[in-house]
XYZ file of C-alpha atoms in Angstrom:
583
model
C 8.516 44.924 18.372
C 5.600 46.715 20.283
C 2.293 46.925 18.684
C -0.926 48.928 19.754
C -4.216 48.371 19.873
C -7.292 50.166 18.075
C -10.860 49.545 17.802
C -12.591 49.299 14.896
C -16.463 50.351 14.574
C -19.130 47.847 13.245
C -22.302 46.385 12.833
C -24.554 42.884 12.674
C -23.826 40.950 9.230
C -26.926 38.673 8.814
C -26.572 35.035 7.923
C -23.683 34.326 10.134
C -24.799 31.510 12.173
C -22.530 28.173 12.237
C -23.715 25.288 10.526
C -22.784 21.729 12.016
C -19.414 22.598 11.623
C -18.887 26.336 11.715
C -19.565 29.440 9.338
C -19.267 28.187 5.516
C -19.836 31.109 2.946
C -18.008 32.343 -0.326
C -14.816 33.658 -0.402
C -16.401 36.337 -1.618
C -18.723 36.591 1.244
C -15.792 36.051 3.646
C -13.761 39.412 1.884
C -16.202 41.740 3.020
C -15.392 44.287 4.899
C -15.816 43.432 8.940
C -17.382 39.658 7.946
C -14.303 37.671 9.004
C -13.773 39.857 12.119
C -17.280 40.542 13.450
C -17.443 36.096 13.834
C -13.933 36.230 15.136
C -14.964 38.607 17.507
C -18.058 36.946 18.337
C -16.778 33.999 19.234
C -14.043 35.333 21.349
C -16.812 37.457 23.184
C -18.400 33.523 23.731
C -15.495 32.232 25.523
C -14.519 32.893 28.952
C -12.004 35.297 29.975
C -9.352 32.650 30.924
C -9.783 31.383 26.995
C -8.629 34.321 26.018
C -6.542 36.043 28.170
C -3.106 35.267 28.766
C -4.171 31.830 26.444
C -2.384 29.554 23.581
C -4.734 29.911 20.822
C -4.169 27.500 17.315
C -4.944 29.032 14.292
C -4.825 26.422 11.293
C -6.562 24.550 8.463
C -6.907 23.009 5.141
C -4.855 26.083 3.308
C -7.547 26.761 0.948
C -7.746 30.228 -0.971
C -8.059 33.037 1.583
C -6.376 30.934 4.360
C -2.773 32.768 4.374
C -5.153 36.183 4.668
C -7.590 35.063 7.845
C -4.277 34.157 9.065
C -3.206 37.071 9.641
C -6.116 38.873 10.510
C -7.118 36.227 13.159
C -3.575 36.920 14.701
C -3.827 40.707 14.849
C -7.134 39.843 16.420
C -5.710 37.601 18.611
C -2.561 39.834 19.938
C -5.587 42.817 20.770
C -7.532 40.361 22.324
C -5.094 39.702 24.943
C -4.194 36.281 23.829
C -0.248 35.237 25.210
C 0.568 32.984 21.773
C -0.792 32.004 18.671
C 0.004 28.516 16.957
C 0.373 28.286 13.217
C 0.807 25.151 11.092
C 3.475 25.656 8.617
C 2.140 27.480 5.509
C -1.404 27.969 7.355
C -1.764 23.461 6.786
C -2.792 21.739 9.416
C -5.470 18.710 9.220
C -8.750 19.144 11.285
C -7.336 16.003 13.359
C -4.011 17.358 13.521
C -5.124 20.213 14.954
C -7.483 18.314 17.561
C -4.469 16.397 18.132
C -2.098 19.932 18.775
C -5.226 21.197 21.307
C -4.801 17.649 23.299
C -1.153 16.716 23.287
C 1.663 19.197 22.181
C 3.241 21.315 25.289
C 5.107 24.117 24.241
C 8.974 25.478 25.247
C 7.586 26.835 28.027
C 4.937 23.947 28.937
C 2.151 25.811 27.768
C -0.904 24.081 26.264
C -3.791 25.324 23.900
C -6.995 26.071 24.851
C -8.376 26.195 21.985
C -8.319 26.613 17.938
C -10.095 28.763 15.091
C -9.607 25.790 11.827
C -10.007 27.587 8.436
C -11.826 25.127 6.313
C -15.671 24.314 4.565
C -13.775 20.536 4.808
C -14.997 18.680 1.871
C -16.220 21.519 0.122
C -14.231 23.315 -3.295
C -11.752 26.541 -2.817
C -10.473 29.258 -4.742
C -11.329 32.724 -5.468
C -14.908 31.837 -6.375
C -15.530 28.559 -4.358
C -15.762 28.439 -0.402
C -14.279 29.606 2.700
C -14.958 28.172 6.623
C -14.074 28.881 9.905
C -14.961 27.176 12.974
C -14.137 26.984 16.441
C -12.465 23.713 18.404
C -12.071 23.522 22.914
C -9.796 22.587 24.706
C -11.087 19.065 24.679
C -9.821 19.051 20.782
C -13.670 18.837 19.236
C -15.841 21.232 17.873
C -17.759 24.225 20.416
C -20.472 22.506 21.417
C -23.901 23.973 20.723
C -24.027 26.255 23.531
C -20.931 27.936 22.708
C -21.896 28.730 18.574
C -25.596 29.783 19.991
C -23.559 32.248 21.760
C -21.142 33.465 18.690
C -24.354 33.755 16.938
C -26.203 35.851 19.352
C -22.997 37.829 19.574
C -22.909 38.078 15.592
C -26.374 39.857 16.094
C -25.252 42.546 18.402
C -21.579 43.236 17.918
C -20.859 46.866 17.442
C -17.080 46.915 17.285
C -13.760 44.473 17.314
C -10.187 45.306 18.794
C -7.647 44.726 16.420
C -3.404 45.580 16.307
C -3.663 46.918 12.847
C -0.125 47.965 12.857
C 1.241 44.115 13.474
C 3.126 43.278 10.570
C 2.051 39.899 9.105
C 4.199 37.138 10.535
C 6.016 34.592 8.037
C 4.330 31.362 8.377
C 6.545 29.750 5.752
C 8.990 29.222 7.824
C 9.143 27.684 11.176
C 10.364 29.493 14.464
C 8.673 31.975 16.961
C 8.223 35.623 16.283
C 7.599 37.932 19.798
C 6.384 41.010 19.766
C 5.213 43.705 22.900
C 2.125 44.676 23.656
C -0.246 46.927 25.854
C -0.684 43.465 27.919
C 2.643 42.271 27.329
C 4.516 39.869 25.175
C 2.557 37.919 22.481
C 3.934 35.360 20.437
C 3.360 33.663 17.099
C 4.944 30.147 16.529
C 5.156 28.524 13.084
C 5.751 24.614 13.560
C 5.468 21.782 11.261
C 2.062 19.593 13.139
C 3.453 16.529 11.145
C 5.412 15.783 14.070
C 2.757 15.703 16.428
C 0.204 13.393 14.452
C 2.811 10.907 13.199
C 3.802 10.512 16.905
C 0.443 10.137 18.185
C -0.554 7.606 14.917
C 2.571 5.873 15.898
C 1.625 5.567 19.853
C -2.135 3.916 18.007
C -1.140 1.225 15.419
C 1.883 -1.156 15.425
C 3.745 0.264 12.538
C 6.178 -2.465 11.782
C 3.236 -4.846 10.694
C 1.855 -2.584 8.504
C 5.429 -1.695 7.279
C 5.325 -5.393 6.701
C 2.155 -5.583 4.798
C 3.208 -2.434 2.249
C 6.924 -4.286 1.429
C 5.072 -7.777 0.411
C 5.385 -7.731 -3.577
C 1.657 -9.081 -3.670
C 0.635 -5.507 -1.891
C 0.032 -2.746 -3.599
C -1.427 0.671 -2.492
C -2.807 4.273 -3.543
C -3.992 6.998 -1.671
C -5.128 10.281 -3.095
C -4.996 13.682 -0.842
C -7.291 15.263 -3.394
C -4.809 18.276 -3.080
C -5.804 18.444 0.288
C -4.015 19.316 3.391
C -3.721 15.379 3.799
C -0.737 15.523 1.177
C 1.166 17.344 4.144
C 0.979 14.403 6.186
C 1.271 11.559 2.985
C 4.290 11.657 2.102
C 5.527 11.319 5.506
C 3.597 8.533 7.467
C 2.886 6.288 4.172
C 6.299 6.696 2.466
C 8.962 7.960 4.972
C 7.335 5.883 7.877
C 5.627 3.100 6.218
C 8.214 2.318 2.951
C 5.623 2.777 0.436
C 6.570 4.044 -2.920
C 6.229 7.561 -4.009
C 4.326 6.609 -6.755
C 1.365 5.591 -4.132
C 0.648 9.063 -3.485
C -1.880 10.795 -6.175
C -2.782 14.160 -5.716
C -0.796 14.729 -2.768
C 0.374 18.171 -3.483
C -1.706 20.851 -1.133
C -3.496 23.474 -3.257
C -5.260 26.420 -2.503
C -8.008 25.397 -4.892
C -7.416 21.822 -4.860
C -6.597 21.202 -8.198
C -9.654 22.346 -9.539
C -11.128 19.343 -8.255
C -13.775 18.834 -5.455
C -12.093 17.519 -2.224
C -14.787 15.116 -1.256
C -13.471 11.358 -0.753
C -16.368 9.527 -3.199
C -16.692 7.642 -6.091
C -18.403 11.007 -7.631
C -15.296 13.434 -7.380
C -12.238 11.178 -6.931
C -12.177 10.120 -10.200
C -8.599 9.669 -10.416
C -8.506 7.151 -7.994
C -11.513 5.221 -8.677
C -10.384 4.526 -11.924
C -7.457 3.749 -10.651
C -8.755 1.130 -8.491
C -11.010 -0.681 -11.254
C -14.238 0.974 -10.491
C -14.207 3.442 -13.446
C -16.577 3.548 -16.396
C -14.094 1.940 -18.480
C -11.224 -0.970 -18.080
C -7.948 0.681 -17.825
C -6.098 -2.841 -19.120
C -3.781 -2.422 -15.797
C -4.479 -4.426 -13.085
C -5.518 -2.282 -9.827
C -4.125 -2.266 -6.782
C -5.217 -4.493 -3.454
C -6.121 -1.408 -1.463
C -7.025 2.453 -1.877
C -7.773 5.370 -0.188
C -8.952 9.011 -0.476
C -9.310 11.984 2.501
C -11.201 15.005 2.094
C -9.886 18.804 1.772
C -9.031 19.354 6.059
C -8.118 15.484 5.870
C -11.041 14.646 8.850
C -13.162 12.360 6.030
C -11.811 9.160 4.689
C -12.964 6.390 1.391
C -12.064 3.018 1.350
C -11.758 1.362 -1.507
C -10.383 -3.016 -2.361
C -9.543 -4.015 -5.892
C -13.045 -3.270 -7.541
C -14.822 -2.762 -5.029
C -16.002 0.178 -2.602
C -16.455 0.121 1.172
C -19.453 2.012 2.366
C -18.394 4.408 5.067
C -21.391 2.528 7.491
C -19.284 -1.060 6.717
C -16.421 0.515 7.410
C -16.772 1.950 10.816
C -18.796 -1.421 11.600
C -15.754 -3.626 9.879
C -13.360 -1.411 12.249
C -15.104 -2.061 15.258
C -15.317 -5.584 14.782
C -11.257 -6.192 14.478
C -10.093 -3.032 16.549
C -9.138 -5.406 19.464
C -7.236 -7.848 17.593
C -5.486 -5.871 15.399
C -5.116 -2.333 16.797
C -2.199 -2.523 20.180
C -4.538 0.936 20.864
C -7.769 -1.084 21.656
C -5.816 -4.212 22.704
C -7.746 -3.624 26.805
C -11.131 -3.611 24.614
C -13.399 -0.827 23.340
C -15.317 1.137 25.958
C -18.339 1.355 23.569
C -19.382 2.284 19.757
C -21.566 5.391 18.356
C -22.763 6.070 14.947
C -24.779 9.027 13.790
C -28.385 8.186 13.123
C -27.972 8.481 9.150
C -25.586 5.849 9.243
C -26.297 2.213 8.913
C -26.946 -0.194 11.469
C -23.955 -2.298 10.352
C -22.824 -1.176 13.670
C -25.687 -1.556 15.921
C -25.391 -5.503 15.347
C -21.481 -5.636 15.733
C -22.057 -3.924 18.942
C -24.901 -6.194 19.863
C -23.103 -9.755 18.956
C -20.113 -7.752 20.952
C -21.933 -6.888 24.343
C -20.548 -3.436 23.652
C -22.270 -0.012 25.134
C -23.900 1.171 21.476
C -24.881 5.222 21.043
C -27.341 6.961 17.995
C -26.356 10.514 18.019
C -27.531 13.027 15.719
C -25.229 14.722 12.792
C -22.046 16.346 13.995
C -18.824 15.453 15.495
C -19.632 17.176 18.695
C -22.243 14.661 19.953
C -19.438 11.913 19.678
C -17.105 14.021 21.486
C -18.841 14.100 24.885
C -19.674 10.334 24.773
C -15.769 10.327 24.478
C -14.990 12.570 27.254
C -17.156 10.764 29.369
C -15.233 7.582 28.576
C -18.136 5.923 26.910
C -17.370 5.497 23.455
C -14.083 4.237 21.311
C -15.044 4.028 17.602
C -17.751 5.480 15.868
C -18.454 6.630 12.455
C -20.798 8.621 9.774
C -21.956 7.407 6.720
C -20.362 10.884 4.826
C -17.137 9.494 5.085
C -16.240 10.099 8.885
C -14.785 7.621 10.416
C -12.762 7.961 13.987
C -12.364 6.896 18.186
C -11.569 8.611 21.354
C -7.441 9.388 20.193
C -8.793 12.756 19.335
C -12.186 14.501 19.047
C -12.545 15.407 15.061
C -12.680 12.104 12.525
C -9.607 11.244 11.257
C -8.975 10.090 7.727
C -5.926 9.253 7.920
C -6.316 7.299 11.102
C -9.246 5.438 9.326
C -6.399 4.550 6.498
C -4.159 3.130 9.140
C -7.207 1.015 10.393
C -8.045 -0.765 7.433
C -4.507 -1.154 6.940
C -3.676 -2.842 10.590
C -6.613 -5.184 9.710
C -5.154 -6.406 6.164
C -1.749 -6.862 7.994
C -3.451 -8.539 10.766
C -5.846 -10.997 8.680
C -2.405 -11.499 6.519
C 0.116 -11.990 9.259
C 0.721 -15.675 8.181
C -0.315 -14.912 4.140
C 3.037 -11.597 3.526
C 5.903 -14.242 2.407
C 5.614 -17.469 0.433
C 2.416 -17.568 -2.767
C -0.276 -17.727 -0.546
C -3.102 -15.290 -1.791
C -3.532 -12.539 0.369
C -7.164 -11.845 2.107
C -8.319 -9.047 0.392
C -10.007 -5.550 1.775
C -13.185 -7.395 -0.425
C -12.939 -10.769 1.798
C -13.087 -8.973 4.904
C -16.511 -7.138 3.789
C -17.665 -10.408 2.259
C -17.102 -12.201 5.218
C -18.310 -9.732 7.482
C -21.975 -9.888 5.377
C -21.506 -13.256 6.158
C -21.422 -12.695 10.227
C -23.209 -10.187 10.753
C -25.687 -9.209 7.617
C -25.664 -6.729 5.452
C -27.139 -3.841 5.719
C -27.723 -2.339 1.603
C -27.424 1.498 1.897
C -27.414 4.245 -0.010
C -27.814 8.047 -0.245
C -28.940 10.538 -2.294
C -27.779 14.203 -2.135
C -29.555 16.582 -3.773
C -27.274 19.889 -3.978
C -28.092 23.622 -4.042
C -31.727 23.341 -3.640
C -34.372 26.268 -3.213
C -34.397 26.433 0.619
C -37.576 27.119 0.775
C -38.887 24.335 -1.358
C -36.770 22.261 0.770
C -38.765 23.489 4.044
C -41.854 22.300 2.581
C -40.820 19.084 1.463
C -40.006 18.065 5.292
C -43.168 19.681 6.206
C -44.870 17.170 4.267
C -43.285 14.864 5.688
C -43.354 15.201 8.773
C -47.494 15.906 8.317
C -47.553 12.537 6.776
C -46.520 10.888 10.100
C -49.482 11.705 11.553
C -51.180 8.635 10.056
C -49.208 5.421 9.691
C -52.209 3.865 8.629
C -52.628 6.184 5.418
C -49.054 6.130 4.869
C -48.629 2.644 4.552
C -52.010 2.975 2.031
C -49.076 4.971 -0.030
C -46.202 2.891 0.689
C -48.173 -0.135 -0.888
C -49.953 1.970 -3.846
C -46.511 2.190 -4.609
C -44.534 -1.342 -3.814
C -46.468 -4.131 -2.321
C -43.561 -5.707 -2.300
C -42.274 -4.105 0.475
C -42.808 -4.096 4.291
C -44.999 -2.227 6.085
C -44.241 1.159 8.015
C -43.856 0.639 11.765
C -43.030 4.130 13.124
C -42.036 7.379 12.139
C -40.682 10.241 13.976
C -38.229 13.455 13.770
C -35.574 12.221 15.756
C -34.794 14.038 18.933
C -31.383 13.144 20.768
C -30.704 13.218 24.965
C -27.418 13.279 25.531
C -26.706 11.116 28.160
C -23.403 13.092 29.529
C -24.832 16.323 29.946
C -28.261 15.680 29.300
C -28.848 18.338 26.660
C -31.616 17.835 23.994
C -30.883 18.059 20.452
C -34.524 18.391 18.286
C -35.279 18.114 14.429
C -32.385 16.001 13.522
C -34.081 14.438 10.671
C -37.252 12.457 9.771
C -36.893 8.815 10.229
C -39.732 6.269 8.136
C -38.864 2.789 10.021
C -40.122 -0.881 7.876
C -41.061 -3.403 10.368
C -38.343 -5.517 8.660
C -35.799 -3.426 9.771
C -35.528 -1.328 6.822
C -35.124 3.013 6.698
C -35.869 5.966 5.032
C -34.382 8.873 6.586
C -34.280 12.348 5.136
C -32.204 15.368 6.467
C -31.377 18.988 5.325
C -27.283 19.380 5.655
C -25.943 21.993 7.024
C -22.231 21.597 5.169
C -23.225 23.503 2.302
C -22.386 27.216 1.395
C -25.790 28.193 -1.098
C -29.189 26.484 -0.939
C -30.197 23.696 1.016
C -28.883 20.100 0.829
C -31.612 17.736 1.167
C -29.780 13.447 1.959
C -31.942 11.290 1.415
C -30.683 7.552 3.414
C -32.213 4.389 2.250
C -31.222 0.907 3.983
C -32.489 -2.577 4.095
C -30.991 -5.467 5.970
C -30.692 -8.940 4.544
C -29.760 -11.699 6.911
C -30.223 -14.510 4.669
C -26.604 -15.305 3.209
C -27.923 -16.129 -0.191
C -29.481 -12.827 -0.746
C -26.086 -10.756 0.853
C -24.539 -10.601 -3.198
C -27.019 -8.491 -4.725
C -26.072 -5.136 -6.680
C -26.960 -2.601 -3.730
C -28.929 -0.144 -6.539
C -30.962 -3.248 -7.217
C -31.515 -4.207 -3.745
C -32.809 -0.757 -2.787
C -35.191 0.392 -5.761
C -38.162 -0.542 -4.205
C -37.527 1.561 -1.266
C -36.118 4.376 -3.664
C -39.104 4.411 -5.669
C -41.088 4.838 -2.377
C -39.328 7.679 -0.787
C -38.949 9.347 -3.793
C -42.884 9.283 -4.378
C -44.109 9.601 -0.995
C -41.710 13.005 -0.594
C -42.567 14.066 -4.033
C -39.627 15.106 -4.659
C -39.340 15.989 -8.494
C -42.304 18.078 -7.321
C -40.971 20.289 -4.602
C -37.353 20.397 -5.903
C -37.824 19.824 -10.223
C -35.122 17.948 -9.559
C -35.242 14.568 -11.876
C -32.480 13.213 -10.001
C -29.944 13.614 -7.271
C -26.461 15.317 -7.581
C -24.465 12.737 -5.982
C -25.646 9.081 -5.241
C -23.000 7.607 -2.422
């Protein structure tokens, strides 16, 4: 079927520069006329010729409302643009690590490999008609365009003046799998709809040793849940923990992928999966059945993960520190050791001393998968981690929840090798933190989001801040008009980030407040949201004495609350009385 190409007339859309991970706005933003195809465009005009031309482009993502729609238009886009083929997940669903894991290993029939991907997400974020809508770009390495590429798009946004487009392409069927060719003024283009199950499983297979964990899951004394949220991670579920693994259907909660999840909001904490939490033992109120050993929860593009034991909740900054730790005796993958360990500089330092007691090559980056990515491609990092739920190593470049799952799930069936048969009691996802407090210290940590704020109140409250570091002296006068109970101040800074692969500088990626005990306040703005601002606030202290490792984090940390809520006078610049979510 031959198609032509026409080009449309248009001009700049303001507002449409990519946060950390691409252009988040409201569907309804998204449905006006030219605003999906003036950033489409724009970021094609970013990429080089041979990116485009005569290239395997994936087009994917979480399936959210307005998905099956961009879809289409990205492939008309596509075919005008002179693009050879286009790759479509089944139904528009494909994971963000799936598709990093399409970019990097699937050859086509003909040998041909991607180049690159548009994924059609805002991740963790709620869909349907009135929620959010995201798009972002993804290399050929598998991980997000770094920043020099979506400076580009975003310059581009501000000039574009028209988009070529083959209007007259009729929308392809991507429910069911097989290729559709069609002819155009550059020749043949096609569109191939595949399931990207069979890629991921492969690649999780070629990772963990399977038939331990297979092991693990048939033991009557372990039981299991994970919850997709109505995510895309329900695609892959079913498959990996039930066909693969032999657990029972009636693990799987929420595993059916909606367009508007549900209802619900896809993010993997103890705030919005309820369902699961409760589940697990950690709800407001005793359910009377007894919970199972171990649970987990991904996100709405399946790239964020929660851990969860019986009663008890893994931070995301343990977790990644926890994985680290065991990835060499319990992951074939990392069997040859780990070529080093990065955590974003919100996180924890549960990882900084694993890495230390380790001898292992340890990286701070700021926010955003990308910075991990080139660490990885320069063979310098194998694990790392972000305290919102990301948790990942060098098999891809995007964090993988599901991979995460598989983690903690290698290092029960490690830990319980000799415990599966007879009535020994098995070690529990709870006696692998414990114990790790007990190795390493724990680091208390929490953080406070606080959603939707006025942007520009937001401005001025890190404005203050950062004015405040100009005297450590007076701001320890505050800290202790406040607490005296609690260390002094050491430094404070905004941190800044050189990238030691391609020795790019990264500035303004949050203001740090460092205790000379080792504690943190860190604040940010997010860039994940859709309206507002987000301001995170991060608060950790790290106990080393064993008989202080038990405490109730919240009571741990409310000295250090009380001080960074009063020295960024918060209430004031916000009116907010208290945060939306407290991870």
């Amino acid at each position: 079927m031959a198609f032509k190409v026409s080009l449309v007339s248009t001009s700049p859309i303001d507002g449409q520069k990519p946060g950390t991970s691409g252009l988040r706005k409201k569907v309804k933003v998204f449905k006006q006329p030219n605003y999906l195809e003036n950033f489409v465009q724009a970021t094609f005009n970013a990429l080089t010729q041979e990116k485009v031309k005569g290239a395997t482009l994936v087009v994917s993502g979480d399936g959210r409302y307005y998905s099956k729609d961009a879809v289409q238009i990205i492939i008309k886009m596509a075919a005008a643009n002179g693009v050879r083929r286009v790759w479509v997940g089944k139904n528009t669903l494909m994971s963000t690590p799936a598709v990093s894991a399409v970019i990097r290993e699937r050859s086509g029939a003909d040998g041909s490999k991607a180049t690159g991907a548009f994924i059609l997400t805002a991740s963790h974020n709620p869909g349907g008609p009135t929620e959010d809508f995201g798009i972002k770009y993804n290399m050929e390495n598998g991980g997000p365009a770094p920043e020099s590429i979506t400076d580009k798009i975003y310059e581009n946004t501000k000039t574009i003046k028209e988009y070529p487009i083959a209007e007259d392409l009729p929308n392809v069927d991507i429910s069911a799998v097989g290729v559709t060719s069609f002819e155009g003024p550059e020749g043949k283009f096609d569109v191939e709809v595949f399931d990207s199950a069979d890629d991921y499983v492969k690649l999780m297979k070629s990772i963990f040793d399977f038939e331990s964990i297979r092991k693990l899951l048939s033991s009557p004394k372990f039981t299991f849940c994970y919850d997709a949220l109505h995510g895309v991670a329900g695609a892959y579920a079913h498959r990996i923990f039930v066909e693969e693994l032999g657990a029972q259907e009636s693990a799987l909660l929420n595993c059916v992928p909606k367009e508007d999840f549900g209802g619900g909001h896809p993010d993997p904490n103890l705030t919005y999966a309820k369902e699961l939490v409760a589940r697990m033992g950690l709800g407001k109120s005793d359910t009377g059945v007894e919970p199972p050993e171990f649970g987990a929860a991904a996100d709405g593009d399946a790239d964020r993960n929660m851990i969860l034991g019986k009663r008890f909740f893994v931070t995301p900054s343990d977790s990644v520190a926890i994985i680290a730790a065991n990835a060499i005796g319990a992951i074939p993958y990392f069997s040859s050791g780990l070529k080093g360990v990065a955590r974003s500089m919100p996180t924890s330092a549960a990882l900084d001393v694993v890495a230390k007691s380790l001898n292992l090559k340890f990286f701070e980056v700021p926010t955003g998968w990308k910075f991990f990515g080139n660490l990885m491609d320069a063979g310098m990092c194998s694990v790392c981690g972000e305290e919102s739920f990301g948790t990942g190593s060098d098999h891809i470049r995007e964090k993988d929840g599901i991979w995460a799952v598989l983690a903690w799930m290698s290092i029960l069936a490690h830990k319980n090798k000799e415990n599966i048969d007879g009535d020994t009691k098995l070690v529990t996802v709870e006696d692998i933190v414990r114990q790790h407090w007990a190795t390493y210290g724990r680091h208390y940590y929490t953080r406070y989001d606080y959603e939707n704020v006025d942007a520009g109140k937001a401005k001025e409250l890190m404005e203050h801040l950062v004015k405040l570091q100009s005297s450590i002296p007076e701001v320890n006068k505050i800290v202790k008009g406040i607490r005296s109970d609690v260390a002094n101040v050491s430094s404070a800074d905004e941190f800044e980030y050189k990238d030691p692969v391609d020795g790019s500088i990264s500035k303004h990626q949050g203001i740090r407040y460092l205790f000379e005990d080792g504690s943190r306040l860190v604040f940010r703005l997010s860039g994940t949201g859709s309206e507002g601002a987000t301001i995170r606030l991060y608060i950790e202290q790290y106990e080393k004495d064993a008989s202080k490792i038990g405490r109730e984090s919240q009571e741990a940390l409310s000295p250090l609350v009380d001080i960074a809520l009063k020295l960024s006078k918060m209430e004031e610049f916000t009116g907010r009385s208290a945060p939306t979510v407290i991870t």
